Coordinates of C-alpha atoms and ligand atoms in Angstrom, one line a residue:
X1 CA 97.7 162.7 -71.6
X2 CA 94.4 163.8 -70.3
X3 CA 92.5 166.6 -71.5
X4 CA 93.4 168.8 -68.3
X5 CA 96.6 167.5 -68.6
X6 CA 96.8 168.8 -72.0
X7 CA 95.3 172.2 -71.6
X8 CA 97.1 173.2 -68.9
X9 CA 100.4 172.4 -70.0
X10 CA 99.7 174.9 -72.9
X11 CA 98.1 177.7 -71.0
X12 CA 100.2 180.9 -70.3
X13 CA 98.3 183.2 -68.3
X14 CA 100.5 186.3 -68.3
X15 CA 100.2 190.1 -67.0
X16 CA 101.9 192.8 -69.2
X17 CA 103.4 195.5 -66.8
X18 CA 105.1 199.2 -67.2
X19 CA 104.9 202.8 -66.5
X20 CA 102.0 204.9 -69.1
X21 CA 104.0 205.5 -72.4
X22 CA 106.6 202.9 -72.5
X23 CA 104.8 200.7 -74.7
X24 CA 102.0 198.2 -73.5
X25 CA 99.4 199.4 -75.2
X26 CA 101.3 198.2 -78.8
X27 CA 102.9 195.7 -77.1
X28 CA 100.2 193.5 -76.8
X29 CA 99.0 195.2 -79.7
X30 CA 102.0 193.2 -81.4
X31 CA 101.3 189.8 -79.9
X32 CA 97.6 189.2 -81.2
X33 CA 98.7 190.4 -84.7
X34 CA 101.3 187.6 -84.5
X35 CA 99.2 185.4 -83.2
X36 CA 96.5 185.9 -85.5
X37 CA 94.0 187.3 -83.5
X38 CA 93.6 190.6 -84.9
X39 CA 94.8 191.3 -89.0
X40 CA 96.0 195.0 -89.0
X41 CA 97.4 196.5 -85.8
X42 CA 95.6 199.8 -85.2
X43 CA 92.6 198.4 -83.5
X44 CA 94.0 198.2 -79.9
X45 CA 96.2 202.0 -80.1
X46 CA 92.5 203.6 -81.9
X47 CA 90.9 202.1 -79.4
X48 CA 92.6 203.4 -76.5
X49 CA 92.9 207.5 -78.0
X50 CA 89.0 207.0 -78.0
X51 CA 89.1 206.1 -74.5
X52 CA 91.4 209.1 -73.8
X53 CA 89.5 211.5 -75.6
X54 CA 86.3 211.0 -73.7
X55 CA 86.0 213.5 -70.9
X56 CA 82.6 213.5 -70.0
X57 CA 82.0 211.0 -67.3
X58 CA 78.9 209.9 -68.2
X59 CA 80.2 207.8 -70.6
X60 CA 81.7 205.4 -68.1
X61 CA 79.8 202.6 -69.5
X62 CA 81.0 202.9 -72.4
X63 CA 84.7 203.9 -71.1
X64 CA 84.2 200.3 -69.0
X65 CA 82.9 198.2 -72.2
X66 CA 86.5 198.7 -73.3
X67 CA 88.4 198.6 -70.9
X68 CA 86.6 195.1 -69.9
X69 CA 86.3 193.6 -73.4
X70 CA 90.1 194.7 -73.2
X71 CA 90.8 193.3 -69.9
X72 CA 91.4 189.8 -71.0
X73 CA 92.3 188.9 -74.1
X74 CA 92.8 185.0 -75.2
X75 CA 94.1 184.1 -78.7
X76 CA 96.1 181.0 -79.2
X77 CA 99.7 180.8 -80.8
X78 CA 102.4 177.5 -81.9
X79 CA 99.3 175.2 -80.4
X80 CA 99.7 177.5 -76.4
X81 CA 96.1 179.3 -75.2
X82 CA 97.5 183.3 -74.4
X83 CA 95.7 184.6 -71.8
X84 CA 96.4 188.8 -71.5
X85 CA 95.3 190.1 -68.2
X86 CA 95.2 194.3 -68.8
X87 CA 96.6 196.3 -66.2
X88 CA 95.6 199.4 -66.8
X89 CA 97.1 202.4 -66.0
X90 CA 97.7 206.4 -66.3
X91 CA 94.0 207.9 -64.8
X92 CA 92.7 204.4 -64.7
X93 CA 95.3 203.2 -62.3
X94 CA 93.6 201.6 -59.0
X95 CA 93.5 198.5 -57.0
X96 CA 92.9 196.2 -59.9
X97 CA 95.8 197.1 -61.6
X98 CA 97.2 195.2 -58.7
X99 CA 94.7 192.4 -57.9
X100 CA 95.4 191.2 -61.5
X101 CA 99.0 190.2 -60.7
X102 CA 97.2 187.8 -58.0
X103 CA 96.0 185.9 -61.0
X104 CA 98.6 185.5 -63.4
X105 CA 101.3 182.9 -64.0
X106 CA 104.1 185.2 -65.2
X107 CA 104.6 189.3 -66.2
X108 CA 106.5 190.3 -68.5
X109 CA 108.4 194.1 -67.8
X110 CA 108.1 195.9 -70.5
X111 CA 111.0 199.4 -70.1
X112 CA 111.4 202.0 -72.4
X113 CA 114.8 202.1 -73.6
X114 CA 115.2 205.6 -73.0
X115 CA 113.5 206.2 -69.8
X116 CA 114.5 202.7 -68.1
X117 CA 113.1 201.8 -65.0
X118 CA 110.2 204.2 -63.9
X119 CA 108.1 204.5 -61.0
X120 CA 104.5 202.7 -61.9
X121 CA 106.8 200.0 -63.1
X122 CA 108.5 199.8 -59.9
X123 CA 105.7 199.8 -58.2
X124 CA 104.0 196.4 -60.1
X125 CA 107.6 195.1 -60.2
X126 CA 107.5 195.4 -56.1
X127 CA 103.8 193.2 -57.1
X128 CA 105.5 190.5 -58.8
X129 CA 108.2 190.4 -56.6
X130 CA 106.1 189.9 -53.8
X131 CA 104.6 186.6 -55.2
X132 CA 107.9 185.2 -56.6
X133 CA 106.2 185.3 -60.5
X134 CA 108.9 184.9 -63.3
X135 CA 109.3 188.1 -64.9
X136 CA 110.1 188.5 -68.5
X137 CA 111.5 191.9 -69.1
X138 CA 110.9 193.7 -72.3
X139 CA 113.0 197.1 -73.6
X140 CA 111.3 198.6 -75.7
X141 CA 111.7 201.5 -78.2
X142 CA 115.0 200.2 -79.8
X143 CA 114.4 202.2 -83.1
X144 CA 115.5 205.3 -81.2
X145 CA 118.4 206.4 -78.8
X146 CA 118.3 205.0 -75.6
X147 CA 120.7 204.4 -72.7
X148 CA 123.0 201.4 -73.1
X149 CA 122.0 197.9 -72.7
X150 CA 124.7 197.3 -70.2
X151 CA 123.4 200.5 -68.6
X152 CA 120.1 199.2 -68.3
X153 CA 121.3 195.6 -67.2
X154 CA 122.5 197.6 -64.2
X155 CA 120.0 199.7 -63.7
X156 CA 117.6 196.6 -63.5
X157 CA 120.1 195.1 -60.3
X158 CA 120.6 198.5 -58.7
X159 CA 116.9 199.9 -58.4
X160 CA 114.5 196.3 -58.7
X161 CA 117.6 194.3 -57.7
X162 CA 117.3 192.2 -60.8
X163 CA 119.9 190.1 -62.2
X164 CA 119.3 189.8 -66.4
X165 CA 119.8 187.3 -68.7
X166 CA 119.8 188.7 -72.1
X167 CA 118.7 186.3 -74.3
X168 CA 119.0 188.2 -77.4
X169 CA 121.5 191.6 -77.8
X170 CA 120.7 194.0 -79.9
X171 CA 123.4 194.3 -83.2
X172 CA 124.0 198.0 -84.4
X173 CA 124.6 201.4 -83.7
X174 CA 122.2 203.0 -80.6
X175 CA 119.1 204.5 -82.3
X176 CA 119.9 202.2 -85.3
X177 CA 120.1 199.0 -84.7
X178 CA 120.2 196.3 -87.4
X179 CA 119.4 192.9 -86.0
X180 CA 119.5 190.4 -83.0
X181 CA 122.4 187.9 -81.9
X182 CA 120.0 184.9 -80.9
X183 CA 121.7 183.5 -77.3
X184 CA 119.8 180.7 -77.2
X185 CA 120.0 179.7 -80.7
X186 CA 123.8 181.4 -81.4
X187 CA 122.4 182.9 -84.3
X188 CA 122.2 185.7 -86.2
X189 CA 118.8 188.0 -87.4
X190 CA 118.6 191.0 -89.5
X191 CA 115.5 193.5 -90.0
X192 CA 114.9 194.9 -92.8
X193 CA 113.7 198.2 -92.9
X194 CA 109.6 198.5 -91.7
X195 CA 108.1 199.9 -94.4
X196 CA 104.6 199.4 -93.4
X197 CA 104.5 201.3 -90.4
X198 CA 104.4 198.5 -87.8
X199 CA 100.8 196.9 -89.5
X200 CA 102.8 194.0 -91.1
X201 CA 105.5 191.3 -89.4
X202 CA 108.8 193.0 -89.8
X203 CA 111.3 190.4 -92.5
X204 CA 114.0 189.1 -91.4
X205 CA 117.1 186.8 -92.3
X206 CA 119.0 184.7 -90.3
X207 CA 122.7 184.2 -90.6
X208 CA 124.6 181.9 -88.3
X209 CA 127.5 184.0 -86.5
X210 CA 130.7 182.3 -89.0
X211 CA 128.7 183.6 -92.4
X212 CA 130.7 186.3 -94.1
X213 CA 127.8 188.0 -94.8
X214 CA 127.3 189.3 -91.6
X215 CA 130.8 191.8 -91.4
X216 CA 129.4 192.7 -95.2
X217 CA 126.1 193.1 -93.6
X218 CA 126.7 195.2 -90.4
X219 CA 130.5 196.3 -90.7
X220 CA 133.7 195.4 -89.4
X221 CA 133.3 198.0 -86.0
X222 CA 129.4 196.6 -85.3
X223 CA 131.1 193.1 -85.6
X224 CA 133.7 193.2 -83.2
X225 CA 131.7 195.1 -81.1
X226 CA 128.9 192.5 -80.6
X227 CA 131.7 190.1 -80.3
X228 CA 132.9 191.8 -77.0
X229 CA 129.3 192.6 -75.6
X230 CA 128.9 188.7 -76.2
X231 CA 132.6 188.0 -74.6
X232 CA 131.4 190.4 -71.4
X233 CA 127.7 188.6 -71.0
X234 CA 129.4 185.3 -71.7
X235 CA 132.2 186.1 -68.7
X236 CA 130.4 188.5 -66.5
X237 CA 126.7 188.0 -67.1
X238 CA 124.5 186.0 -65.2
X239 CA 124.3 182.1 -66.5
X240 CA 120.7 180.8 -67.5
X241 CA 119.0 179.4 -65.0
X242 CA 115.4 178.1 -65.2
X243 CA 115.0 177.7 -61.2
X244 CA 116.1 181.2 -61.0
X245 CA 113.6 182.7 -63.8
X246 CA 111.3 180.6 -62.2
X247 CA 111.3 182.1 -58.8
X248 CA 110.9 185.3 -60.0
X249 CA 115.5 186.4 -59.1
X250 CA 116.7 186.3 -63.2
X251 CA 114.6 188.3 -65.4
X252 CA 115.3 186.8 -69.2
X253 CA 115.4 190.4 -71.2
X254 CA 114.7 190.9 -74.7
X255 CA 115.6 194.2 -76.7
X256 CA 113.1 195.1 -79.6
X257 CA 110.1 197.9 -80.9
X258 CA 107.3 197.3 -80.6
X259 CA 106.2 199.8 -82.9
X260 CA 108.0 198.1 -85.6
X261 CA 108.0 195.2 -85.5
X262 CA 111.6 194.9 -84.7
X263 CA 112.1 191.3 -82.0
X264 CA 108.9 191.4 -81.3
X265 CA 108.0 187.9 -82.8
X266 CA 111.6 186.6 -81.0
X267 CA 110.2 187.9 -77.8
X268 CA 107.0 186.5 -78.6
X269 CA 108.1 182.8 -79.0
X270 CA 110.5 182.4 -76.5
X271 CA 108.1 184.0 -74.0
X272 CA 105.8 180.8 -74.5
X273 CA 108.7 178.2 -74.2
X274 CA 109.8 179.8 -70.8
X275 CA 106.8 181.3 -69.4
X276 CA 105.2 178.8 -67.1
X277 CA 101.9 177.1 -67.6
X278 CA 99.2 177.3 -65.0
X279 CA 101.3 177.0 -61.9
X280 CA 100.0 175.0 -58.1
X281 CA 97.8 177.5 -55.3
X282 CA 98.0 177.5 -51.3
X283 CA 95.4 177.1 -49.8
X284 CA 94.5 178.9 -46.3
X285 CA 92.0 176.8 -44.7
X286 CA 90.1 173.6 -45.0
X287 CA 86.0 173.7 -44.2
X288 CA 84.8 171.2 -42.7
X289 CA 81.2 171.2 -42.0
X290 CA 81.3 174.5 -39.5
X291 CA 84.8 174.1 -38.7
X292 CA 87.6 176.6 -40.4
X293 CA 91.8 174.8 -40.0
X294 CA 94.3 176.0 -40.8
X295 CA 95.6 174.5 -44.3
X296 CA 99.2 174.3 -45.9
X297 CA 98.6 171.7 -48.8
X298 CA 98.4 173.5 -51.7
X299 CA 96.1 172.6 -55.1
X300 CA 97.6 171.4 -58.3
X301 CA 95.9 172.9 -61.8
X302 CA 95.1 168.9 -62.9
X303 CA 93.4 167.8 -60.1
X304 CA 90.5 167.0 -61.0
X305 CA 88.4 169.0 -58.6
X306 CA 87.6 172.5 -59.8
X307 CA 89.0 175.5 -57.6
X308 CA 89.1 179.6 -59.1
X309 CA 89.4 182.7 -56.6
X310 CA 87.5 186.2 -57.6
X311 CA 90.1 188.9 -58.6
X312 CA 88.1 191.8 -60.1
X313 CA 85.2 193.4 -59.9
X314 CA 83.4 195.4 -62.8
X315 CA 80.2 196.8 -62.0
X316 CA 77.6 198.4 -65.0
X317 CA 78.1 196.5 -67.7
X318 CA 75.0 196.9 -69.2
X319 CA 73.5 199.9 -67.2
X320 CA 69.6 199.0 -68.6
X321 CA 70.3 195.5 -66.4
X322 CA 72.4 196.8 -63.6
X323 CA 74.6 193.8 -63.8
X324 CA 78.0 193.2 -62.3
X325 CA 80.6 191.1 -63.3
X326 CA 82.8 188.7 -61.2
X327 CA 86.2 187.9 -63.1
X328 CA 87.3 184.5 -62.3
X329 CA 90.5 182.8 -62.3
X330 CA 90.7 179.5 -62.7
X331 CA 93.0 177.4 -60.8
X332 CA 92.4 173.3 -60.9
X333 CA 89.7 171.0 -62.4
X334 CA 87.4 171.6 -65.6
X335 CA 85.0 175.0 -65.4
X336 CA 81.4 173.7 -67.1
X337 CA 78.9 176.0 -67.5
X338 CA 76.0 175.7 -64.8
X339 CA 77.6 173.5 -62.6
X340 CA 77.2 174.3 -58.8
X341 CA 80.5 175.1 -56.8
X342 CA 81.0 176.2 -52.9
X343 CA 81.0 179.4 -51.9
X344 CA 83.3 180.0 -49.0
X345 CA 82.2 183.5 -48.5
X346 CA 79.1 183.0 -48.1
X347 CA 78.9 178.8 -47.2
X348 CA 76.8 177.9 -49.8
X349 CA 76.5 176.4 -53.2
X350 CA 76.2 179.1 -56.2
X351 CA 75.3 177.9 -59.7
X352 CA 77.6 179.0 -62.2
X353 CA 75.7 180.5 -65.4
X354 CA 76.1 182.8 -67.9
X355 CA 79.7 182.5 -68.2
X356 CA 81.2 184.7 -70.4
X357 CA 84.9 185.1 -71.9
X358 CA 86.5 187.7 -74.1
X359 CA 88.3 186.6 -77.3
X360 CA 89.8 189.8 -78.4
X361 CA 86.6 192.7 -78.7
X362 CA 83.8 190.1 -78.8
X363 CA 82.4 188.7 -75.1
X364 CA 80.6 185.6 -75.3
X365 CA 79.1 182.4 -73.4
X366 CA 81.5 179.6 -73.0
X367 CA 80.8 176.0 -72.1
X368 CA 84.4 175.0 -70.3
X369 CA 87.5 176.6 -69.5
X370 CA 90.7 175.2 -68.3
X371 CA 93.2 176.7 -65.5
X372 CA 94.7 179.4 -66.3
X373 CA 91.7 180.8 -67.9
X374 CA 89.4 183.8 -66.9
X375 CA 86.1 183.8 -66.8
X376 CA 83.4 187.0 -66.0
X377 CA 80.5 185.4 -64.1
X378 CA 77.2 187.1 -63.8
X379 CA 77.6 188.4 -59.8
X380 CA 74.3 189.5 -57.8
X381 CA 76.0 190.6 -55.8
X382 CA 77.7 187.9 -53.7
X383 CA 80.7 187.8 -54.4
X384 CA 84.0 189.5 -53.0
X385 CA 87.6 189.9 -54.0
X386 CA 89.4 187.2 -53.4
X387 CA 86.4 185.0 -52.4
X388 CA 87.3 181.4 -53.4
X389 CA 85.2 178.8 -55.3
X390 CA 85.6 175.1 -55.2
X391 CA 84.6 171.6 -55.4
X392 CA 81.6 170.7 -53.1
X393 CA 83.7 167.6 -52.2
X394 CA 86.9 169.7 -50.8
X395 CA 85.9 172.5 -49.5
X396 CA 88.5 175.4 -48.8
X397 CA 89.7 178.9 -49.0
X398 CA 92.2 179.8 -50.4
X399 CA 94.9 182.3 -49.0
X400 CA 93.4 186.3 -48.4
X401 CA 93.9 188.6 -51.0
X402 CA 96.5 191.4 -50.0
X403 CA 95.1 194.8 -49.3
X404 CA 97.5 197.0 -51.4
X405 CA 98.4 200.1 -49.2
X406 CA 95.6 203.2 -50.9
X407 CA 97.5 206.6 -51.4
X408 CA 95.1 208.8 -51.9
X409 CA 92.1 210.1 -49.8
X410 CA 88.8 211.8 -49.8
X411 CA 86.3 212.7 -47.1
X412 CA 82.4 211.3 -48.5
X413 CA 79.6 212.5 -46.9
X414 CA 75.8 212.5 -49.0
X415 CA 74.5 216.2 -49.8
X416 CA 71.6 215.2 -48.5
X417 CA 71.3 214.2 -45.1
X418 CA 67.9 212.4 -45.3
X419 CA 69.5 209.4 -47.9
X420 CA 72.6 209.5 -45.4
X421 CA 70.8 205.2 -45.4
X422 CA 71.4 205.2 -49.3
X423 CA 74.6 206.2 -48.5
X424 CA 76.0 203.5 -46.3
X425 CA 74.9 201.3 -48.1
X426 CA 76.3 202.0 -51.3
X427 CA 79.5 203.0 -49.2
X428 CA 79.4 199.7 -48.0
X429 CA 78.9 197.6 -50.9
X430 CA 81.4 198.9 -52.6
X431 CA 83.7 198.5 -50.3
X432 CA 82.6 194.7 -50.4
X433 CA 83.7 194.8 -54.0
X434 CA 86.6 195.9 -53.3
X435 CA 86.2 199.3 -55.0
X436 CA 87.4 201.7 -52.3
X437 CA 89.3 201.3 -48.5
X438 CA 87.0 202.2 -46.1
X439 CA 88.0 204.3 -43.0
X440 CA 86.1 205.6 -40.3
X441 CA 87.7 209.5 -38.7
X442 CA 87.8 209.2 -34.8
X443 CA 85.5 210.6 -33.2
X444 CA 83.3 211.4 -36.0
X445 CA 80.0 208.9 -36.9
X446 CA 78.9 207.9 -39.6
X447 CA 77.9 211.7 -41.7
X448 CA 81.0 211.0 -43.4
X449 CA 83.2 208.4 -44.4
X450 CA 87.0 208.8 -44.8
X451 CA 87.7 207.3 -48.7
X452 CA 91.5 205.2 -49.4
X453 CA 92.5 204.3 -53.1
X454 CA 95.5 204.0 -55.0
X455 CA 94.2 205.9 -57.9
X456 CA 92.0 209.0 -58.8
X457 CA 89.9 207.0 -61.0
X458 CA 88.5 205.2 -57.8
X459 CA 87.1 208.8 -56.6
X460 CA 85.3 209.2 -60.3
X461 CA 83.6 205.9 -60.1
X462 CA 82.4 206.2 -56.9
X463 CA 80.5 209.1 -57.3
X464 CA 79.1 208.4 -60.3
X465 CA 77.9 204.6 -58.9
X466 CA 76.5 206.1 -55.9
X467 CA 74.9 208.5 -58.0
X468 CA 73.5 205.9 -60.9
X469 CA 73.0 203.2 -58.1
X470 CA 71.7 204.7 -54.8
X471 CA 71.1 207.9 -56.0
X472 CA 73.2 209.9 -53.4
X473 CA 75.4 212.8 -54.4
X474 CA 77.9 213.2 -52.6
X475 CA 80.4 215.8 -51.5
X476 CA 83.9 214.5 -52.6
X477 CA 86.8 216.3 -50.1
X478 CA 90.6 216.0 -50.8
X479 CA 93.2 215.0 -47.9
X480 CA 96.1 216.2 -48.5
X481 CA 97.5 212.4 -47.0
X482 CA 99.7 210.1 -49.0
X483 CA 100.7 207.2 -46.3
X484 CA 98.5 205.1 -44.7
X485 CA 100.3 203.0 -41.7
X486 CA 98.1 200.3 -39.6
X487 CA 99.5 201.3 -35.9
X488 CA 99.8 199.1 -32.9
X489 CA 101.8 198.5 -30.1
X490 CA 104.1 195.8 -28.6
X491 CA 102.8 194.7 -25.7
X492 CA 99.0 194.9 -27.2
X493 CA 97.2 197.4 -25.5
X494 CA 95.3 199.1 -27.7
X495 CA 96.0 202.8 -30.0
X496 CA 93.3 205.6 -29.4
X497 CA 94.3 209.3 -30.6
X498 CA 94.4 210.1 -27.0
X499 CA 97.9 207.6 -26.0
X500 CA 99.6 208.1 -29.4
X501 CA 102.0 210.5 -29.3
X502 CA 101.6 213.5 -32.1
X503 CA 98.3 211.4 -33.2
X504 CA 97.1 215.2 -34.8
X505 CA 100.5 215.1 -37.3
X506 CA 98.5 213.4 -39.7
X507 CA 94.5 212.0 -38.9
X508 CA 93.7 208.9 -36.8
X509 CA 91.3 206.7 -38.6
X510 CA 89.6 203.1 -38.2
X511 CA 90.0 200.5 -41.0
X512 CA 86.8 198.8 -41.8
X513 CA 87.3 196.2 -39.4
X514 CA 88.4 199.1 -36.2
X515 CA 92.0 198.8 -36.6
X516 CA 93.9 202.3 -36.1
X517 CA 95.5 203.5 -38.9
X518 CA 97.2 206.9 -38.9
X519 CA 97.0 208.9 -41.8
X520 CA 99.8 211.1 -43.1
X521 CA 101.1 213.4 -46.3
X522 CA 104.4 211.6 -46.0
X523 CA 106.9 209.3 -45.3
X524 CA 109.2 211.8 -43.6
X525 CA 106.6 212.8 -41.1
X526 CA 106.3 209.0 -39.9
X527 CA 109.7 209.9 -38.0
X528 CA 108.6 211.7 -35.6
X529 CA 106.4 209.2 -34.8
X530 CA 108.6 206.8 -34.9
X531 CA 110.7 208.7 -32.2
X532 CA 108.1 209.6 -29.9
X533 CA 106.4 205.9 -29.7
X534 CA 108.9 203.4 -28.7
X535 CA 106.3 200.7 -28.5
X536 CA 104.3 201.3 -31.5
X537 CA 105.0 199.1 -34.7
X538 CA 103.6 200.4 -37.7
X539 CA 102.7 197.9 -40.8
X540 CA 102.1 198.8 -44.8
X541 CA 99.0 196.9 -44.8
X542 CA 96.6 195.3 -41.6
X543 CA 98.5 193.5 -39.3
X544 CA 96.2 191.1 -39.9
X545 CA 92.8 191.2 -40.6
X546 CA 89.2 191.3 -38.5
X547 CA 92.5 191.4 -35.8
Ligands
LIG1 P1 101.3 202.4 -73.1 O1 99.8 201.1 -73.5 O2 102.4 202.1 -72.4 O3 100.7 203.6 -72.0 O4 102.6 202.8 -74.4 P2 102.0 202.7 -75.7 O5 101.5 201.5 -76.2 O6 100.4 203.6 -76.1 O7 103.0 203.8 -76.6 C1 103.4 205.0 -76.0 C2 103.8 205.8 -76.8 O8 104.8 204.8 -77.7 C3 103.3 205.6 -79.0 O9 103.5 206.9 -78.9 C4 103.3 204.9 -79.5 O10 103.3 204.4 -80.8 C5 104.9 204.8 -78.9 N1 105.7 203.4 -79.5 C6 105.5 202.2 -78.6 N2 105.7 201.8 -79.2 C7 107.5 202.1 -79.3 C8 108.7 202.2 -80.4 O11 109.1 200.6 -80.0 N3 109.1 202.8 -80.6 C9 108.7 204.2 -80.9 N4 109.8 205.4 -81.5 N5 107.8 204.3 -80.5 C10 106.9 203.1 -79.4 P3 101.9 208.2 -79.5 O12 102.8 209.2 -79.7 O13 102.0 208.2 -77.8 O14 101.0 208.1 -79.9 P4 101.0 207.2 -81.1 O15 100.8 208.7 -82.4 O16 102.1 206.9 -82.1 O17 99.8 206.8 -81.2

């Protein structure tokens, strides 16, 4: 095997998705603990606590410093190179959270056993589903009383529409499980008490199922219950099917407790075995000279020709230099420091200098990287979300990034009208970076804009960056809308505030490409509009960008 194929086959690049408080941070930390990247659990947790404790917005750089170093964690485990991409939740929830999912090959969905599938999990799951990536489910907090495993499986199917295959099964009494039955290895693992408060690996003992000691350890009743459950799963449950897992139609299910290290190692090992290495990517256009031709090719990760795309831009990493980092996901070939590549958006070559990677908490300059890896590049203001970087011998563009429907809207204007020029420049820059989505209210000039986001933190970032980078104070008025619908008439005629019945039931705006969009307070308000505009088509995303 060549160096490239060896490196690709050992990479696992994934994100952990969950609703806040389900245990994403704790599980991440435990994976690092087992991977040997940290010695004592607790360090990420305390950083997280520190982050939430910081209320003064002027501390944003510090906070970003933290969120950046933790946005990609890389470590080795059992010969594999693991890249975990952070998907910020809580008040940090933003489009970046969704976009990160464009850069992974699989996702781990963490559910709180007592709460099951929650709102944010649903949103993130939907994005993974659209990409058909494998989703692994970790049911967390098994040390406490929760919903029954069978009910949770039912919930996955009913709420998310995904079938599950339990890889292990909890043994004992709900709230005080003693161990797990491993369905792949056909053996029982019983855990000793967690004597280190989760700071160390949990000690366990392994038994074959016919070992008489098992019954004396777990009791006849629990043994019989386990037997009944397993029979039920074998007879009525889904069959293990690797192809279905690869397509994201069947989720391998694990039970455990991140806090007490119950079932964490089992999860990590099986995950590494089943999760895919970097996958081929679809190409949208091939470029030759000035010509851009639609393509239906894919680029394989082991193609010698380098390619990558930008999935995240982080500004203000260092306030003294106003630097910006563009995070790229490598898709094919080998990345080498100072290499020159073709940047499709600008139509010219760029040199990739100062590439950085993140190892636990440290940033470091790297010399090489491989498909599946995430690299931070110094960005002089040329990169945009979704941009393709590729070998000059084969120029192409990956499929465009989807835009994620904004759910929060605000009217933004410069406090001082004399600063309008800087204001417009700043807004344009932040839109290009993908930090906000920009709309114009029809009939209103450029004094004010409507800004859409998926999370409220994006507004705070907007205010802060306009002030610090463009020296503009803004007035921001939140709008009551939560739903945006792109509009078109089925006969191709233009949609305007005048010919759209009920345009005044929401706000009629144009996106940055001039496409008509209606903002309304709830999906419910769309019913009237639909009934009174029979030729109208409504979409959660632009029908086609730049249309
Ligand atoms: P998040 O990143 O998904 O938001 O969740 P996080 O890991 O921060 O966990 C949220 C809370 O759930 C934390 O408690 C954490 O300790 C707890 N937790 C995580 N895994 C388990 C588990 O397996 N069992 C139990 N019982 N609790 C778990 P907290 O009170 O918010 O913080 P802390 O006081 O523990 O630091």
